[in-house]
């Protein structure tokens, strides 16, 4: 036991002395760079590069060099013309090889008639909702107790939204949008988060509605006459075509109050709480994407889904836009049909 302790002490002292000796070495040999050695290495590397280029040019069966020499080097005009000709030949040869390869591989694969199938209320499936990540909620510490009926379970500390409930609520919201558009109502799509602009605009174009992807101006509904009273109005017929206005009609439109939406579709509820509050005060129905951290009582028709995923938002907005498009088509067909005589 005593010998073992003595060996440990001796070994520690030996190691400490070795490190101390290594640390006390002069740094002059390390700090001063070897300038001559570096220059020699650079010169040798340049010689190797030139040797490789000359070997490749000699081994090429054609007269054109694969490695083009330096363009800044001095050479006569005839050599310059030859270089330009060789470069153009290489470029044309590359294009021809690419075109031939493309012709050979073009018939390979399957033919897709419809590369993208838009989701409609009748074709919405649980697989598409799962692919769009609509089932992912927030952490369990951020959940709102009112969302208990929409939660399927917990996975790694994250709430999972039930896709069956999402599909049912999405179909119900599609019926609401379709019926409002069929009656000629004004629908407003709102999405103010970064990345939601394309989805909001496209859904509004499909449904023939209005869109908002910027900040909501507080009071646009409760005090709309003062904020939007100077806005321009236009008349449309049952098929959404502009009606030519006369002087009498223009005079009647001057004193017309500011329009209010008949339905509001909100894609991000947390940032637009003021909008939803104004809609409740004026009895305007609302549709909103409800995540696990949002109070579902803020909207009239909630859609439990993930509001942070752009795929989820785009899927829901596109589906609601297609529903509005179906309602517009029904209104156009009813307008074109001849009147019934009783």
Coordinates of C-alpha atoms in Angstrom, one line a residue, residues 66-315:
X66 CA -9.7 21.0 -71.7
X67 CA -7.9 23.4 -69.3
X68 CA -8.0 26.8 -70.8
X69 CA -4.8 28.8 -70.2
X70 CA -4.8 32.1 -68.4
X71 CA -6.6 34.7 -70.4
X72 CA -4.4 37.5 -68.9
X73 CA -1.2 36.0 -70.4
X74 CA 0.3 37.7 -73.5
X75 CA -0.4 35.9 -76.8
X76 CA -0.7 36.9 -80.4
X77 CA -4.1 37.6 -82.0
X78 CA -4.1 34.3 -83.9
X79 CA -3.8 32.3 -80.7
X80 CA -6.6 34.4 -79.2
X81 CA -9.0 33.6 -82.1
X82 CA -8.1 29.9 -81.7
X83 CA -8.9 30.0 -78.0
X84 CA -12.3 31.7 -78.6
X85 CA -13.1 29.1 -81.3
X86 CA -12.2 26.2 -78.9
X87 CA -14.3 27.7 -76.1
X88 CA -17.3 28.1 -78.3
X89 CA -16.9 24.5 -79.6
X90 CA -16.8 23.3 -76.0
X91 CA -19.9 25.3 -75.2
X92 CA -21.8 24.0 -78.2
X93 CA -20.7 20.4 -77.5
X94 CA -22.0 20.6 -73.9
X95 CA -25.3 21.9 -75.1
X96 CA -25.7 19.1 -77.6
X97 CA -24.8 16.5 -75.0
X98 CA -27.4 18.0 -72.6
X99 CA -30.1 18.0 -75.3
X100 CA -29.4 14.4 -76.3
X101 CA -29.6 13.3 -72.7
X102 CA -32.7 15.1 -72.2
X103 CA -34.4 13.5 -75.2
X104 CA -33.3 10.1 -74.1
X105 CA -34.6 10.5 -70.5
X106 CA -37.8 12.5 -71.4
X107 CA -40.1 9.5 -71.9
X108 CA -38.9 7.9 -68.6
X109 CA -41.4 8.0 -65.8
X110 CA -45.1 8.3 -65.4
X111 CA -47.4 10.9 -67.0
X112 CA -49.2 13.1 -64.5
X113 CA -52.2 14.8 -65.9
X114 CA -53.0 16.9 -62.9
X115 CA -49.8 17.7 -60.9
X116 CA -51.8 19.3 -58.1
X117 CA -55.2 18.3 -56.9
X118 CA -56.9 21.2 -54.9
X119 CA -58.8 20.1 -51.9
X120 CA -62.5 20.7 -51.9
X121 CA -65.0 20.2 -49.1
X122 CA -66.0 16.9 -50.7
X123 CA -62.5 15.6 -51.2
X124 CA -60.9 16.5 -47.9
X125 CA -59.3 13.5 -46.3
X126 CA -57.5 12.7 -43.1
X127 CA -54.4 11.8 -45.0
X128 CA -54.2 15.3 -46.5
X129 CA -54.7 16.9 -43.1
X130 CA -52.0 14.7 -41.7
X131 CA -49.6 15.6 -44.5
X132 CA -50.3 19.3 -43.9
X133 CA -49.3 18.9 -40.2
X134 CA -52.7 20.2 -39.0
X135 CA -52.5 17.7 -36.0
X136 CA -49.5 19.3 -34.3
X137 CA -50.4 21.6 -31.4
X138 CA -48.3 23.5 -28.9
X139 CA -46.5 22.3 -25.7
X140 CA -48.7 21.0 -22.9
X141 CA -47.7 24.0 -20.8
X142 CA -49.2 26.5 -23.2
X143 CA -52.6 24.8 -23.8
X144 CA -55.9 26.5 -23.2
X145 CA -58.4 24.4 -21.1
X146 CA -61.3 25.1 -23.5
X147 CA -59.4 23.0 -26.2
X148 CA -59.7 19.8 -24.2
X149 CA -62.5 18.5 -26.5
X150 CA -60.2 18.9 -29.6
X151 CA -57.1 17.2 -28.2
X152 CA -56.5 13.6 -29.1
X153 CA -53.4 13.0 -26.9
X154 CA -49.9 14.0 -26.0
X155 CA -46.7 13.1 -27.8
X156 CA -43.3 14.1 -26.5
X157 CA -44.8 17.0 -24.5
X158 CA -46.9 18.3 -27.5
X159 CA -50.6 18.1 -27.8
X160 CA -52.0 16.2 -30.8
X161 CA -55.2 17.6 -32.3
X162 CA -57.8 15.0 -33.4
X163 CA -58.0 15.0 -37.2
X164 CA -61.5 13.6 -37.1
X165 CA -62.8 16.7 -35.3
X166 CA -60.7 19.0 -37.6
X167 CA -62.3 17.4 -40.7
X168 CA -65.8 17.8 -39.3
X169 CA -65.3 21.4 -38.3
X170 CA -63.6 22.2 -41.6
X171 CA -66.5 20.8 -43.6
X172 CA -69.0 22.8 -41.5
X173 CA -67.0 26.0 -42.2
X174 CA -67.0 25.2 -45.9
X175 CA -70.7 25.1 -45.9
X176 CA -70.9 28.4 -44.1
X177 CA -68.6 30.1 -46.7
X178 CA -70.4 28.5 -49.6
X179 CA -73.8 29.6 -48.4
X180 CA -72.7 33.2 -47.8
X181 CA -71.1 33.4 -51.2
X182 CA -74.2 31.9 -52.8
X183 CA -76.3 34.7 -51.3
X184 CA -73.9 37.4 -52.5
X185 CA -72.5 38.2 -49.1
X186 CA -69.2 39.9 -48.4
X187 CA -66.5 37.6 -47.1
X188 CA -63.2 38.9 -45.6
X189 CA -60.1 36.6 -45.4
X190 CA -57.6 37.8 -42.8
X191 CA -54.0 36.5 -42.3
X192 CA -51.3 38.8 -41.0
X193 CA -48.4 36.4 -40.3
X194 CA -45.4 36.3 -42.5
X195 CA -45.9 33.8 -45.3
X196 CA -49.7 33.8 -45.2
X197 CA -50.0 36.5 -47.9
X198 CA -50.2 34.2 -50.9
X199 CA -52.7 31.9 -49.2
X200 CA -55.0 34.7 -48.2
X201 CA -54.9 36.4 -51.6
X202 CA -55.5 33.2 -53.5
X203 CA -58.4 32.1 -51.3
X204 CA -60.0 35.5 -51.7
X205 CA -59.7 35.4 -55.4
X206 CA -61.3 32.0 -55.6
X207 CA -64.3 33.1 -53.4
X208 CA -64.6 36.5 -55.0
X209 CA -64.0 38.0 -51.5
X210 CA -61.8 40.6 -49.8
X211 CA -58.5 40.0 -48.2
X212 CA -56.3 41.5 -45.5
X213 CA -52.7 40.5 -45.0
X214 CA -51.5 43.7 -43.2
X215 CA -52.3 45.0 -39.7
X216 CA -55.9 45.4 -38.9
X217 CA -56.9 49.0 -38.2
X218 CA -58.8 49.1 -34.9
X219 CA -62.2 50.6 -35.3
X220 CA -62.7 49.6 -38.9
X221 CA -66.0 47.9 -38.0
X222 CA -67.2 49.8 -34.9
X223 CA -66.2 53.2 -36.3
X224 CA -66.1 52.3 -40.0
X225 CA -68.0 55.4 -41.2
X226 CA -65.1 57.6 -40.0
X227 CA -62.3 55.3 -41.2
X228 CA -63.7 53.8 -44.4
X229 CA -66.4 56.4 -45.2
X230 CA -64.4 57.9 -48.0
X231 CA -63.7 54.6 -49.7
X232 CA -64.9 54.0 -53.3
X233 CA -67.9 51.8 -53.9
X234 CA -68.9 49.9 -57.0
X235 CA -72.0 48.1 -58.2
X236 CA -72.0 44.6 -59.4
X237 CA -74.8 42.3 -60.7
X238 CA -75.6 38.7 -59.7
X239 CA -72.6 37.5 -61.7
X240 CA -70.1 39.9 -60.2
X241 CA -69.9 42.0 -63.3
X242 CA -69.5 45.8 -63.0
X243 CA -72.7 47.8 -63.6
X244 CA -72.4 51.1 -65.4
X245 CA -73.5 53.8 -63.0
X246 CA -75.4 56.9 -63.9
X247 CA -75.5 60.3 -62.2
X248 CA -78.4 59.4 -60.0
X249 CA -76.7 56.2 -58.9
X250 CA -73.5 57.9 -58.1
X251 CA -75.4 60.5 -56.1
X252 CA -77.0 57.7 -54.1
X253 CA -73.7 56.0 -53.5
X254 CA -72.2 59.1 -52.0
X255 CA -74.3 58.9 -48.8
X256 CA -74.1 55.1 -48.6
X257 CA -72.6 53.9 -45.3
X258 CA -69.4 52.0 -45.1
X259 CA -69.8 48.3 -45.9
X260 CA -69.3 45.6 -43.3
X261 CA -68.3 42.0 -43.9
X262 CA -71.0 39.4 -43.7
X263 CA -68.4 36.7 -42.7
X264 CA -64.8 37.0 -41.5
X265 CA -62.3 34.2 -41.9
X266 CA -59.3 34.7 -39.6
X267 CA -56.2 32.5 -40.1
X268 CA -54.3 33.8 -37.0
X269 CA -56.5 34.6 -34.1
X270 CA -53.9 35.7 -31.5
X271 CA -52.7 38.7 -33.6
X272 CA -56.2 39.7 -34.6
X273 CA -58.0 39.7 -31.2
X274 CA -59.3 43.2 -31.8
X275 CA -60.9 42.3 -35.1
X276 CA -62.7 39.3 -33.5
X277 CA -63.8 41.5 -30.6
X278 CA -65.3 44.0 -33.0
X279 CA -67.1 41.3 -35.0
X280 CA -68.6 40.0 -31.8
X281 CA -69.9 43.5 -30.9
X282 CA -71.5 43.9 -34.3
X283 CA -72.9 40.3 -34.5
X284 CA -70.7 39.3 -37.5
X285 CA -70.0 35.5 -37.7
X286 CA -66.4 34.5 -37.8
X287 CA -64.4 31.4 -38.7
X288 CA -60.9 30.9 -37.3
X289 CA -58.1 28.4 -37.0
X290 CA -57.9 27.4 -33.3
X291 CA -54.6 26.0 -32.0
X292 CA -54.2 24.5 -28.6
X293 CA -53.1 27.8 -27.1
X294 CA -56.1 29.8 -28.4
X295 CA -59.5 30.3 -26.8
X296 CA -62.0 28.7 -29.2
X297 CA -64.8 31.0 -27.9
X298 CA -63.4 34.0 -29.7
X299 CA -64.9 32.8 -33.0
X300 CA -68.3 31.5 -34.1
X301 CA -67.1 28.5 -36.1
X302 CA -63.7 27.3 -34.9
X303 CA -61.4 25.0 -36.9
X304 CA -59.1 23.1 -34.5
X305 CA -55.8 22.9 -36.4
X306 CA -52.2 24.0 -36.4
X307 CA -52.0 27.8 -37.2
X308 CA -48.1 27.9 -37.2
X309 CA -47.6 25.6 -40.1
X310 CA -47.8 27.3 -43.5
X311 CA -48.9 24.0 -45.1
X312 CA -51.8 23.8 -42.7
X313 CA -52.9 27.4 -43.2
X314 CA -52.6 27.0 -47.0
X315 CA -54.7 23.8 -47.0

